Short mmCIF file of C-alpha atoms in Angstrom, two decimals:
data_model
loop_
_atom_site.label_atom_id
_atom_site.label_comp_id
_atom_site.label_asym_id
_atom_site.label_seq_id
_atom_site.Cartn_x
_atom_site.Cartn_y
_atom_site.Cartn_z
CA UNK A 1 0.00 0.00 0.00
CA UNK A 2 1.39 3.16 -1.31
CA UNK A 3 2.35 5.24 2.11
CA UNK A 4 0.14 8.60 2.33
CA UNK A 5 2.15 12.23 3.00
CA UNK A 6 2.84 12.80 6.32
CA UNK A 7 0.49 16.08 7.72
CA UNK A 8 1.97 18.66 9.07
CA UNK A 9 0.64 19.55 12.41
CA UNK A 10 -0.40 23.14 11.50
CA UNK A 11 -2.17 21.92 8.01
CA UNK A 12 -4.12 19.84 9.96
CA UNK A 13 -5.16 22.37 12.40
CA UNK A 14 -5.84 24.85 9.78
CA UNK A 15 -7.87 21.88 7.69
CA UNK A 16 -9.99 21.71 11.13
CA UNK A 17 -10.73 25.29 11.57
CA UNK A 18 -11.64 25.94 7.59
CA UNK A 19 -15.01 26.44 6.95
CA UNK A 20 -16.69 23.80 5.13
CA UNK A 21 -18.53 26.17 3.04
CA UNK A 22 -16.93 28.49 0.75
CA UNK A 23 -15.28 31.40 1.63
CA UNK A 24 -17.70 34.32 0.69
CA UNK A 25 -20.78 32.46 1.55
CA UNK A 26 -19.87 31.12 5.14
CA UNK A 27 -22.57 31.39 7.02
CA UNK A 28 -22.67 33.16 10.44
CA UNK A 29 -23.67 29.83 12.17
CA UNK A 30 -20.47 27.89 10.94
CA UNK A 31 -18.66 28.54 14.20
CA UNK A 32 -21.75 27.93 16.26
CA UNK A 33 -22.76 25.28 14.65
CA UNK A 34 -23.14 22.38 17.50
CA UNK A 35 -24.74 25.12 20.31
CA UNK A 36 -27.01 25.91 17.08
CA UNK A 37 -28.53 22.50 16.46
CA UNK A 38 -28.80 22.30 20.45
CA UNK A 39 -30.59 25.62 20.58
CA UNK A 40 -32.78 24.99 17.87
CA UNK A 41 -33.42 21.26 19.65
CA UNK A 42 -34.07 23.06 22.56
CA UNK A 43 -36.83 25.67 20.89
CA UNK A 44 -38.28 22.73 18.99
CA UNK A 45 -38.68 20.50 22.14
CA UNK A 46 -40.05 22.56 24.12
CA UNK A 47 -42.67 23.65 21.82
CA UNK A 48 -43.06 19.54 20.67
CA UNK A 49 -43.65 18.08 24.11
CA UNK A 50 -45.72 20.52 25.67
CA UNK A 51 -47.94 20.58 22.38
CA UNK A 52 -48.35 16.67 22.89
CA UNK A 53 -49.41 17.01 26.57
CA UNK A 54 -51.98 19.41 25.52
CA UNK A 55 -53.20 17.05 22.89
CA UNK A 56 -53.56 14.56 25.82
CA UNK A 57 -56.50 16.57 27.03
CA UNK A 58 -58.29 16.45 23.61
CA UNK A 59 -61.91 15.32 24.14
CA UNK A 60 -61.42 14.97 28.02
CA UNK A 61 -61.27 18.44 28.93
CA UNK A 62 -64.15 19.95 31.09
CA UNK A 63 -66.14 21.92 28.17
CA UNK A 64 -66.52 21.88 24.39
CA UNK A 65 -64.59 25.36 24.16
CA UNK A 66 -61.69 24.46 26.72
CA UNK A 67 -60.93 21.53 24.99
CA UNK A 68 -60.95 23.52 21.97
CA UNK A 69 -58.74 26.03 23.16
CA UNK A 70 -56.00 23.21 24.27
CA UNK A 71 -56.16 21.25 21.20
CA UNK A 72 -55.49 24.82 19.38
CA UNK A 73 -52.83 25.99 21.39
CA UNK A 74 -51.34 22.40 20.95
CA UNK A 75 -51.16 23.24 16.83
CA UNK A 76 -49.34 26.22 17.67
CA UNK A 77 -46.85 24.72 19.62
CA UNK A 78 -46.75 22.01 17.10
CA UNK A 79 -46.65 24.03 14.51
CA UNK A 80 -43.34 26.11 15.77
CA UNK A 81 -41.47 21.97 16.28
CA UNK A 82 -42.02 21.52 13.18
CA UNK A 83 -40.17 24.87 11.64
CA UNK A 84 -37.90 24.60 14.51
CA UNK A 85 -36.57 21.02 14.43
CA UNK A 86 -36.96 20.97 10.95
CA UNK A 87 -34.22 24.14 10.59
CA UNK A 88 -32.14 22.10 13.11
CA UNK A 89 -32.24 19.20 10.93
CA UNK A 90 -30.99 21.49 7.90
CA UNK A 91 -28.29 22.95 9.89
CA UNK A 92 -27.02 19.13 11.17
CA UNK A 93 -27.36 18.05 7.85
CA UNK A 94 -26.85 14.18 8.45
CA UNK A 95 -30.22 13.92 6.24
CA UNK A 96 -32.39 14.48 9.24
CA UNK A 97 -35.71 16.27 9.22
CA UNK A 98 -38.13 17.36 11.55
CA UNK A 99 -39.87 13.79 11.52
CA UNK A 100 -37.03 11.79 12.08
CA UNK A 101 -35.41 14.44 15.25
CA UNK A 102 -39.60 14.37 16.69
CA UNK A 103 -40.07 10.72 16.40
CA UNK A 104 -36.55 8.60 16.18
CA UNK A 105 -34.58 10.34 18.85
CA UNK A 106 -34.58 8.83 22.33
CA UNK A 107 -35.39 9.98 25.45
CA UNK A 108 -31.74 10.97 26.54
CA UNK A 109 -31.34 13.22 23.10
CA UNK A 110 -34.53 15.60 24.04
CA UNK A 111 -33.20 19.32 25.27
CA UNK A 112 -36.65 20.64 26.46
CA UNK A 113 -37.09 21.80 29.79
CA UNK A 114 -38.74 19.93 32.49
CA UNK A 115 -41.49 22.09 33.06
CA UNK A 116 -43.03 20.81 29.81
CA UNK A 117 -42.85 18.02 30.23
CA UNK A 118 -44.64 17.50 33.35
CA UNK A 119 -47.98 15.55 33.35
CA UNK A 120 -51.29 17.36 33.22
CA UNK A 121 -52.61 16.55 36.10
CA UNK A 122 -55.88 18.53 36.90
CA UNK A 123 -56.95 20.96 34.44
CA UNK A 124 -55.72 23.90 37.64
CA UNK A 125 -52.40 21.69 37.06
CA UNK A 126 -52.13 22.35 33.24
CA UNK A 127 -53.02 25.76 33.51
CA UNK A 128 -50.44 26.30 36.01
CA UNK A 129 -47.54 24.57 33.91
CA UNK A 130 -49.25 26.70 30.77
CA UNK A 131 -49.20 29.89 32.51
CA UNK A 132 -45.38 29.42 34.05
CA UNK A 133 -44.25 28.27 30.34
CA UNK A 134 -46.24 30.83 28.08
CA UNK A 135 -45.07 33.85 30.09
CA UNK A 136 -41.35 32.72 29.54
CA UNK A 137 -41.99 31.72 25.89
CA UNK A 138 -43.98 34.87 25.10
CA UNK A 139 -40.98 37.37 26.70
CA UNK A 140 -38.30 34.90 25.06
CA UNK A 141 -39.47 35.02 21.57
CA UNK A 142 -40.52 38.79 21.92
CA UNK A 143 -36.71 39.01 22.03
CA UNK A 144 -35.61 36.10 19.39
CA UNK A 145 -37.65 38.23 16.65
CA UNK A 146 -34.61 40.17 16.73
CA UNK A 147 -32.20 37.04 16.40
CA UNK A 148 -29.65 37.52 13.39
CA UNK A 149 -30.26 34.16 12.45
CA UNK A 150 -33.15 34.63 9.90
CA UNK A 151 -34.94 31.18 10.46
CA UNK A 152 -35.11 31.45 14.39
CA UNK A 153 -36.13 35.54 13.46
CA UNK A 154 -39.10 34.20 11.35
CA UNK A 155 -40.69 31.53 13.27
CA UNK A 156 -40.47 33.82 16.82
CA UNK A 157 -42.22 36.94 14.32
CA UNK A 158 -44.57 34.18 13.50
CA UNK A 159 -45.58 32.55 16.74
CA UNK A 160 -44.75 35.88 19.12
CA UNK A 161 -48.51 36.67 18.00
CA UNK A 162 -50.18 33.20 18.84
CA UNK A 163 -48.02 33.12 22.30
CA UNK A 164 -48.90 36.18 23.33
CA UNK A 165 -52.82 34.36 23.27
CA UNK A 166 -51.82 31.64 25.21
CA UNK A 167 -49.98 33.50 27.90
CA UNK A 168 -53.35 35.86 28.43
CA UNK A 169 -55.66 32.43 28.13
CA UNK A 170 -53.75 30.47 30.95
CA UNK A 171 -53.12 33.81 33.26
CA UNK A 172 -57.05 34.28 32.55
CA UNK A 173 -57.62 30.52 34.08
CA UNK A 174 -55.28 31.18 37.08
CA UNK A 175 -57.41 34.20 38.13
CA UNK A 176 -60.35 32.61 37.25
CA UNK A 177 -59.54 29.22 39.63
CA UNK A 178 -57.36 30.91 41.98
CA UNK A 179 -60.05 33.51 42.91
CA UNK A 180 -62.76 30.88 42.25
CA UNK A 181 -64.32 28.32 44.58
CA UNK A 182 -62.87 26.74 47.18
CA UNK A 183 -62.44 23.67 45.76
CA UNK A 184 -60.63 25.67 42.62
CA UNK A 185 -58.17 27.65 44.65
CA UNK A 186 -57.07 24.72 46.18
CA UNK A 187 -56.62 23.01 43.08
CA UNK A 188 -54.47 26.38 41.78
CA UNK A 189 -52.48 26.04 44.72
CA UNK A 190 -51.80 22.83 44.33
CA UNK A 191 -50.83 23.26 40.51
CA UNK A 192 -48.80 26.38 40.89
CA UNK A 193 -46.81 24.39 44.03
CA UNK A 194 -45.65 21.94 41.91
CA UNK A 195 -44.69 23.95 38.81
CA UNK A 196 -42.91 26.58 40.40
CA UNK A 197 -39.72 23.83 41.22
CA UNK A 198 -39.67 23.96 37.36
CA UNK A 199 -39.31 27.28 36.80
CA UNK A 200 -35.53 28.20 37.74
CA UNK A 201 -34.38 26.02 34.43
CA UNK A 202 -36.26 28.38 32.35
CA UNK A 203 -33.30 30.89 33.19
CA UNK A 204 -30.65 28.58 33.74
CA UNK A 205 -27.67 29.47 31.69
CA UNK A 206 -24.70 27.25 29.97
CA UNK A 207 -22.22 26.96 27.47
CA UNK A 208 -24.92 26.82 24.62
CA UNK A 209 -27.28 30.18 25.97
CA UNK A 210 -23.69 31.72 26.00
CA UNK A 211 -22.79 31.28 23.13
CA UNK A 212 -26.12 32.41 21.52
CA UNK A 213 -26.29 35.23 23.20
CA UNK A 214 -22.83 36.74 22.44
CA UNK A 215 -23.26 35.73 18.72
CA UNK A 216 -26.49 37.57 18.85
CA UNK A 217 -28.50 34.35 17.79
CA UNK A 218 -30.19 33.93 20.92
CA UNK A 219 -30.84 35.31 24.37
CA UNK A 220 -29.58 34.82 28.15
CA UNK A 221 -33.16 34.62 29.47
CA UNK A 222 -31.65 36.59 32.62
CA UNK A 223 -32.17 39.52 31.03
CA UNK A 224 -36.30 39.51 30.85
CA UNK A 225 -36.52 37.38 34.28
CA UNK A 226 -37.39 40.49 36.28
CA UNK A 227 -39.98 40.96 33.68
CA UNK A 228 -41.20 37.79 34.54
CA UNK A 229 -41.46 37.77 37.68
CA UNK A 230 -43.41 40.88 37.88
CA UNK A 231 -45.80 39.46 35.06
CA UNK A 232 -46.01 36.50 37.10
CA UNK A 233 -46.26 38.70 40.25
CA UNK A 234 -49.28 40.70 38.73
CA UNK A 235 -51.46 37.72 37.68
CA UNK A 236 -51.15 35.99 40.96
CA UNK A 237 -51.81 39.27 42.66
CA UNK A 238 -55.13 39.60 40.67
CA UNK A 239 -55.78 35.97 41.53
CA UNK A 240 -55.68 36.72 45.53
CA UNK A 241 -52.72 33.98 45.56
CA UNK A 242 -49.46 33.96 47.03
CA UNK A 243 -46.14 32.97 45.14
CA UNK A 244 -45.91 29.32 45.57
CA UNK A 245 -43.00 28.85 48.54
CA UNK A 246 -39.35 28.95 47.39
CA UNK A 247 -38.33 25.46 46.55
CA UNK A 248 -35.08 23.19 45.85
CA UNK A 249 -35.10 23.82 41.80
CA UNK A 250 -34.58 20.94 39.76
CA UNK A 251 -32.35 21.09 36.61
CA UNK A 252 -31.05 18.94 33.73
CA UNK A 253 -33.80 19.14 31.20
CA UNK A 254 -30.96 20.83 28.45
CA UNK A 255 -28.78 18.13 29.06
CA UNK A 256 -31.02 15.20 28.44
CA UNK A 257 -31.41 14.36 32.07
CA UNK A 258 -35.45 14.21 32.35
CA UNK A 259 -38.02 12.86 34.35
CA UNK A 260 -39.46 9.33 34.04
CA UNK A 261 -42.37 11.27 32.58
CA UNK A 262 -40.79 12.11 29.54
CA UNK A 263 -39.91 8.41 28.48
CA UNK A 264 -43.67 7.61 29.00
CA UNK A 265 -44.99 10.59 26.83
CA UNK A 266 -42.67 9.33 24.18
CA UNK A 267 -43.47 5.77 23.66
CA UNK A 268 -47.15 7.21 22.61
CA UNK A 269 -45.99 10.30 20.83
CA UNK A 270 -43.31 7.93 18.63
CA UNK A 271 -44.75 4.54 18.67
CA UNK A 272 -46.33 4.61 15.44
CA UNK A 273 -43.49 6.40 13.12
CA UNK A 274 -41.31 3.84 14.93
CA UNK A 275 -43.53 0.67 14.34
CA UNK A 276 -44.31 1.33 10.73
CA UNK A 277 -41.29 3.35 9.27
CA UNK A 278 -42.18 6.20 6.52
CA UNK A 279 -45.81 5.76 7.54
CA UNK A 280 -48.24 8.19 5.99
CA UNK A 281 -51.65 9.26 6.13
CA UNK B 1 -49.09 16.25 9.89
CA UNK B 2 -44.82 16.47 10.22
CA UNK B 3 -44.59 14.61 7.52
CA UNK B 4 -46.83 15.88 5.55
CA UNK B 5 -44.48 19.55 5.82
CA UNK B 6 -41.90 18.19 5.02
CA UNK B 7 -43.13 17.01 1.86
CA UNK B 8 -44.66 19.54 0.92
CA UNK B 9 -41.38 21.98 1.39
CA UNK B 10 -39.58 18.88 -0.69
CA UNK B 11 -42.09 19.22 -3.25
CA UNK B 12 -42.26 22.96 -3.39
CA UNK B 13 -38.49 22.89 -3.57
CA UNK B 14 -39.10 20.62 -6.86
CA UNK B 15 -37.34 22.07 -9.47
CA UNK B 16 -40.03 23.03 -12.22
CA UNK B 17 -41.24 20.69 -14.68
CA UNK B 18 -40.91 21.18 -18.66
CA UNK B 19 -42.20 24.31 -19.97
CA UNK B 20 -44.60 22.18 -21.81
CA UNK B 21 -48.45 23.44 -21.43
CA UNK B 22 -47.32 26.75 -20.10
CA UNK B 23 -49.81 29.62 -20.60
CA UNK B 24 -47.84 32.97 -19.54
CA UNK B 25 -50.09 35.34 -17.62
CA UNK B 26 -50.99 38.90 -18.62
CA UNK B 27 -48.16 41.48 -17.89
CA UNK B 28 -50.54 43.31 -16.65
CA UNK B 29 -51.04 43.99 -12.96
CA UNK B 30 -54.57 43.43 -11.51
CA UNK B 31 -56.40 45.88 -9.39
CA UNK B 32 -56.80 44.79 -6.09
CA UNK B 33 -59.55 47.30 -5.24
CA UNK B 34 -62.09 46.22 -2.56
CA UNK B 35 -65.61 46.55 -2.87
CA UNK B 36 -67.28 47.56 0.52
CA UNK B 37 -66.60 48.56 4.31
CA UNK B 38 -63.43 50.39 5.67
CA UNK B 39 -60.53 48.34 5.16
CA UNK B 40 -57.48 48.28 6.86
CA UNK B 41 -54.05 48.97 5.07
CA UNK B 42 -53.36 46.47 2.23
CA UNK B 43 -49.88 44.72 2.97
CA UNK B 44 -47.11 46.48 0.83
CA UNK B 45 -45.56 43.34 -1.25
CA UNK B 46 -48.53 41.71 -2.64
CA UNK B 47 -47.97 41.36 -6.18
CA UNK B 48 -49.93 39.12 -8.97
CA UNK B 49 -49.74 39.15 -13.02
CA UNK B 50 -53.34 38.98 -14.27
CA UNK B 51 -54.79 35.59 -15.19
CA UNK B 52 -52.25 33.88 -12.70
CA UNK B 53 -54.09 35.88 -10.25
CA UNK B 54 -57.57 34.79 -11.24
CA UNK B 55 -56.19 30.91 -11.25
CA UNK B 56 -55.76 31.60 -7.47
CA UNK B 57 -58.62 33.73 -6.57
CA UNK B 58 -60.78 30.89 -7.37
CA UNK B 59 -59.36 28.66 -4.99
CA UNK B 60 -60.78 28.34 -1.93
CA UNK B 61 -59.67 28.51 1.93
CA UNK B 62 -60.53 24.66 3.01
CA UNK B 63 -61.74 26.12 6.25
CA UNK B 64 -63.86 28.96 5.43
CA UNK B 65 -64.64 27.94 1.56
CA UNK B 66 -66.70 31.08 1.30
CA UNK B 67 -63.51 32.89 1.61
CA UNK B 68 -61.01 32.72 -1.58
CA UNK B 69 -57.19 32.43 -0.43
CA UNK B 70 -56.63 36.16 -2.49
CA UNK B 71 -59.57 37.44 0.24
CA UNK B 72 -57.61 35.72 3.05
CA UNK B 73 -54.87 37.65 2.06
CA UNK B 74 -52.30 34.77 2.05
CA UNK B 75 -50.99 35.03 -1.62
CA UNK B 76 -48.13 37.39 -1.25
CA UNK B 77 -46.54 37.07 -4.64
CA UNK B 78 -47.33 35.66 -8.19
CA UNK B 79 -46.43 35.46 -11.37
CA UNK B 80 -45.68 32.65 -14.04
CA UNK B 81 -42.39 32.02 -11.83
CA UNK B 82 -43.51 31.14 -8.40
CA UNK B 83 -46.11 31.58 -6.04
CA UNK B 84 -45.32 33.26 -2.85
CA UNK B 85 -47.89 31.82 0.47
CA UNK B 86 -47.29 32.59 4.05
CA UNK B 87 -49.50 30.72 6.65
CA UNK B 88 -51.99 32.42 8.56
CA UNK B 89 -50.82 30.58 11.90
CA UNK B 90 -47.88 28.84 12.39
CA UNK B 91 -49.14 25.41 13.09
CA UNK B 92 -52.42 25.72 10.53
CA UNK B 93 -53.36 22.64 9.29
CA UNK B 94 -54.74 23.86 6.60
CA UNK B 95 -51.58 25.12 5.12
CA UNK B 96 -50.56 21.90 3.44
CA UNK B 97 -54.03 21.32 1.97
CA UNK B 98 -53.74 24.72 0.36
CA UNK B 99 -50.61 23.87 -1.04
CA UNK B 100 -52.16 21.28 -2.06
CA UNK B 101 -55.04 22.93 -3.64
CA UNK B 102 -52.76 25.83 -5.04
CA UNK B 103 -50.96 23.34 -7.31
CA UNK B 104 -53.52 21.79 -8.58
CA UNK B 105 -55.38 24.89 -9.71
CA UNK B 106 -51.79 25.83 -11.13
CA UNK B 107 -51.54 22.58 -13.18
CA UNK B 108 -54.94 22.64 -14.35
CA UNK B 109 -54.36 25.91 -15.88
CA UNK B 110 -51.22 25.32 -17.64
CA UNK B 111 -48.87 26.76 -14.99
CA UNK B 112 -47.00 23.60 -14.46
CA UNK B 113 -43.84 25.33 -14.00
CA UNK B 114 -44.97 27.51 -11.87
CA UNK B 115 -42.84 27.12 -8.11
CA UNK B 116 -44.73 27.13 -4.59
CA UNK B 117 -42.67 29.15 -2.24
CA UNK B 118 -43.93 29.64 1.68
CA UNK B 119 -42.46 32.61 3.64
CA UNK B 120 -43.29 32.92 6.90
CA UNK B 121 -42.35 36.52 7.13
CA UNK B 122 -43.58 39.54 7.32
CA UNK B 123 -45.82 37.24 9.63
CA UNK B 124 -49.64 37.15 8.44
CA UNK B 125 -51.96 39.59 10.00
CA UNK B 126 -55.90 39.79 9.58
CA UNK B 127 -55.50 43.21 8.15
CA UNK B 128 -54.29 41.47 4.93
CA UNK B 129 -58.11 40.33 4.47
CA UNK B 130 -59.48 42.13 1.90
CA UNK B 131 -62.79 44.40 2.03
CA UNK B 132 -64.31 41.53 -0.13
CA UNK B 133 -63.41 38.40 2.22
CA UNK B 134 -64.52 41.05 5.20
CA UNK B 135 -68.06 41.14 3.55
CA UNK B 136 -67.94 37.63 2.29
CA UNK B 137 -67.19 36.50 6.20
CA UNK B 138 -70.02 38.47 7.35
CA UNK B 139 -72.60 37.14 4.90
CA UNK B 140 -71.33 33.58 5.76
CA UNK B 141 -72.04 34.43 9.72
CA UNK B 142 -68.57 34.63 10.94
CA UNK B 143 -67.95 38.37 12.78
CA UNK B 144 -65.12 39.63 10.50
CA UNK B 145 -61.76 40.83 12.28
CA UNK B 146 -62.07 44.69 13.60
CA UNK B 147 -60.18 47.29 11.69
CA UNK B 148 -57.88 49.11 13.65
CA UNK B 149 -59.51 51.59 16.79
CA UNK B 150 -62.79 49.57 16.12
CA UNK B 151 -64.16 47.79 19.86
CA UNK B 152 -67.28 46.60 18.99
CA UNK B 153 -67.85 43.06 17.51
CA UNK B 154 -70.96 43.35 15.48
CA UNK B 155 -73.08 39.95 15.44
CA UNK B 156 -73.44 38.94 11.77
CA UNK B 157 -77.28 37.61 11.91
CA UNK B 158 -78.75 41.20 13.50
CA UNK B 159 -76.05 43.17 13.64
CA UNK B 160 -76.20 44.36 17.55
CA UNK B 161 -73.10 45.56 18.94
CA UNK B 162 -74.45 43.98 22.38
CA UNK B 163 -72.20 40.89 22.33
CA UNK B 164 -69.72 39.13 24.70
CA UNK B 165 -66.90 36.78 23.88
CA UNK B 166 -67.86 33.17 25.68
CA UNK B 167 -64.63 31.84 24.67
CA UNK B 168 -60.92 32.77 23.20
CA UNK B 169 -60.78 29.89 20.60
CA UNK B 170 -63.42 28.91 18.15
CA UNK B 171 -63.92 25.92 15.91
CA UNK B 172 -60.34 26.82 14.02
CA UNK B 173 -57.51 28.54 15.75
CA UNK B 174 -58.38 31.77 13.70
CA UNK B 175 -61.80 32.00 15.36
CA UNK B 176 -63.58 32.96 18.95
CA UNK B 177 -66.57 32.08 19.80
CA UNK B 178 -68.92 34.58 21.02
CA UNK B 179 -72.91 35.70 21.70
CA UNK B 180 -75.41 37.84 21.21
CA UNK B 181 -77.45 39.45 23.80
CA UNK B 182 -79.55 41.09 21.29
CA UNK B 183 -80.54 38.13 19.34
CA UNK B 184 -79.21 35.52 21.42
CA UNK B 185 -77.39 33.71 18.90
CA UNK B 186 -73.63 32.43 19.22
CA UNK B 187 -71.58 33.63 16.35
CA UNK B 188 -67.69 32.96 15.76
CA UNK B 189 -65.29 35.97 15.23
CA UNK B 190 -62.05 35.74 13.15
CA UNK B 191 -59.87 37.32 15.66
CA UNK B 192 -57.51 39.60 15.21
CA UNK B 193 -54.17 38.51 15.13
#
């Protein structure tokens, strides 16, 4: 076997650092690249997971127009995956789309947050995990319309509008049950309680968030959590409740380390794509 | 329905068939006048060549067939190049089947080269409906969306401005659902978004 050039140690290092596009079209993502797939995964996951537990409720929920309501802001979230994970699957370019990264990943690939994927619980319980989330998702893509990566630009210009809905629906509900009967406010208590441990992820910050940030892709959600806190101050005001006690806050969703309940929600949401291949309908 | 985008973007992506069967459309540009109540700004980029333009007013949205997808305000470009649609949300359903629909009408008319682009921005807004679709939805009993400064939700069957909303989403995620308290009918809304 004819014996190959020796490399020169700084050939190969340059070699590793060219771009792999040419040199007047690089794009601004090529030395992102790997926190740019995870923050897309991360956008897309969120938005996949919590759109599937809202589908859960679809036909069980308490009245004709609330189950209406859940089933539609479960499209939206749906809908954002889809543009999301599908520009994630563009930028990996392995040959991946939005399908395959939605239904042929496992459990320890997902990079959504907890909070979403909590289970529903009582309807106070969903409401609670929808008003946390869609306050946080509303402020964070009010900022990511102004990302200077076009795709992540368009979808948050898209679905700012349609979050902005579901943030005033669910802070609507927690008034509504947490000034309500009883039997309600205990119900909101309850829910809020065991969201709020969920919450501190939402601004947790790492490598990934960093690196968004500074290359003006994404934001450090610290910068809108006082924001948030009054907004979530405000509704819970008007609903005559107090902010759930401090708790312990429990991390690892952007890492892959998840509850049990995400494994579960999976084996629905992927068993068919997985059991019949290139299924359609 | 993840599939079924993906497709679609493969297929829009298609390069264009054979010229073959192509009828060019008229150079000139249409009108877009609207017939009837105060309408809110048009959008700026909305462009059409003449009988491409017809080819797409006649198709229908799947939800509200009443309502032609020029009305709805969706088409934001064409011409015997490529069709230009943007979504009206950003997980409707009915985008796909519109796509769908679009090409069909295309190929039927001889525009078989013709390209199906989707944009998603400048995001869709319900001031894109037209005058037309605004009085079309109101004939069809659906409370058209409220120009700008404009409180009052009229009900379509008698017209009272005595209504309430019952609930924030309707049968579609473009629609409320609300009542009359003069008439005491329900009535959807296409909200404005």
């Amino acid at each position: 076997m004819p014996s190959l050039p020796t490399i020169e140690k700084d050939v190969e290092a340059k070699a590793a650092r060219a771009p792999d596009h040419g040199a007047f079209d690089a794009p601004v993502e090529a030395a992102h690249r790997d926190a740019l797939f995870d923050y897309l995964c991360r956008l897309g996951d969120d938005s996949l997971i919590l759109g599937h537990r809202l589908g859960e409720w679809c036909g069980h929920a308490p009245a004709v127009e609330v189950d209406l309501s859940l089933a539609n802001m479960a499209l939206d979230l749906v809908g954002q995956a889809t543009h999301f994970l599908n520009a994630a699957g563009a930028l990996e370019g392995k040959g991946r789309d939005g399908d395959a990264l939605a239904f042929r990943r496992d459990v320890l690939d997902f990079r959504n947050c907890l909070l979403v994927e909590q289970p529903n619980g009582d309807f106070a319980q969903t409401m609670a995990r929808q008003f946390y989330f869609s306050t946080w998702q509303h402020l964070l893509f009010d900022h990511l319309t102004r990302s200077s990566y076009a795709p992540i630009a368009d979808v948050a210009a898209k679905a700012v509008k349609e979050v902005a809905y579901h943030r005033v629906l669910s802070a609507e509900w927690v008034v509504r049950l947490g000034d309500g009967t009883h039997e309600s406010r205990a119900r909101m208590i309850a829910g809020l309680d065991w969201m709020a441990r969920f919450v501190p992820e939402l601004f947790e910050s790492d490598g990934t968030v960093a690196a968004m940030a500074e290359a003006g892709i994404g934001v450090d959600p610290a910068v809108f959590r006082s924001d948030y806190e009054s907004a979530i101050g405000a509704v819970l005001a008007e609903a005559t409740l107090d902010a759930p006690p401090a708790q312990r806050p429990i991390l690892g969703g952007r890492r892959g380390h998840h509850s049990e309940h995400l494994g579960h929600l999976l084996c629905v949401m992927q068993f068919l794509p997985r059991t019949y291949p290139d299924a359609t309908w | 329905m993840v599939s079924v985008v993906v497709d679609q973007v493969r297929r829009a992506k298609a390069p264009p068939l054979d010229g073959e069967g192509l009828t060019w459309g008229g150079a000139q540009e249409r009108g877009r006048a609207s017939s009837g109540d105060a309408t809110p700004t048009q959008p700026s980029p909305i462009e059409g060549e003449g009988s491409i333009w017809q080819v797409l007013e006649a198709v229908p949205d799947p939800e509200i067939p009443v309502l032609g997808i020029t009305d709805l305000g969706i088409v934001r470009h064409a011409d015997a190049d490529r069709v230009v649609l943007t979504p009206t949300y950003t997980g409707c359903p009915a985008t796909h089947v519109i796509e769908t629909m679009v090409r069909e009408a295309l190929d039927a008319a001889g525009y078989r080269a013709t390209r199906i682009e989707t944009v998603l921005t400048p995001p869709w807004t319900t001031d894109w409906i037209t005058g037309e679709g605004r009085a079309k939805l109101k004939a069809y009993g659906i409370a058209p969306p409220l120009p700008a400064g404009v409180r009052a939700v009229e009900c379509p069957q008698c017209g009272s401005s005595d209504t309430a909303e019952i609930s924030r989403f309707g049968s579609t995620p473009c629609k409320s659902l609300w009542r009359c308290h003069a008439c005491l009918e329900p009535f959807d809304h296409f909200k404005c978004h």
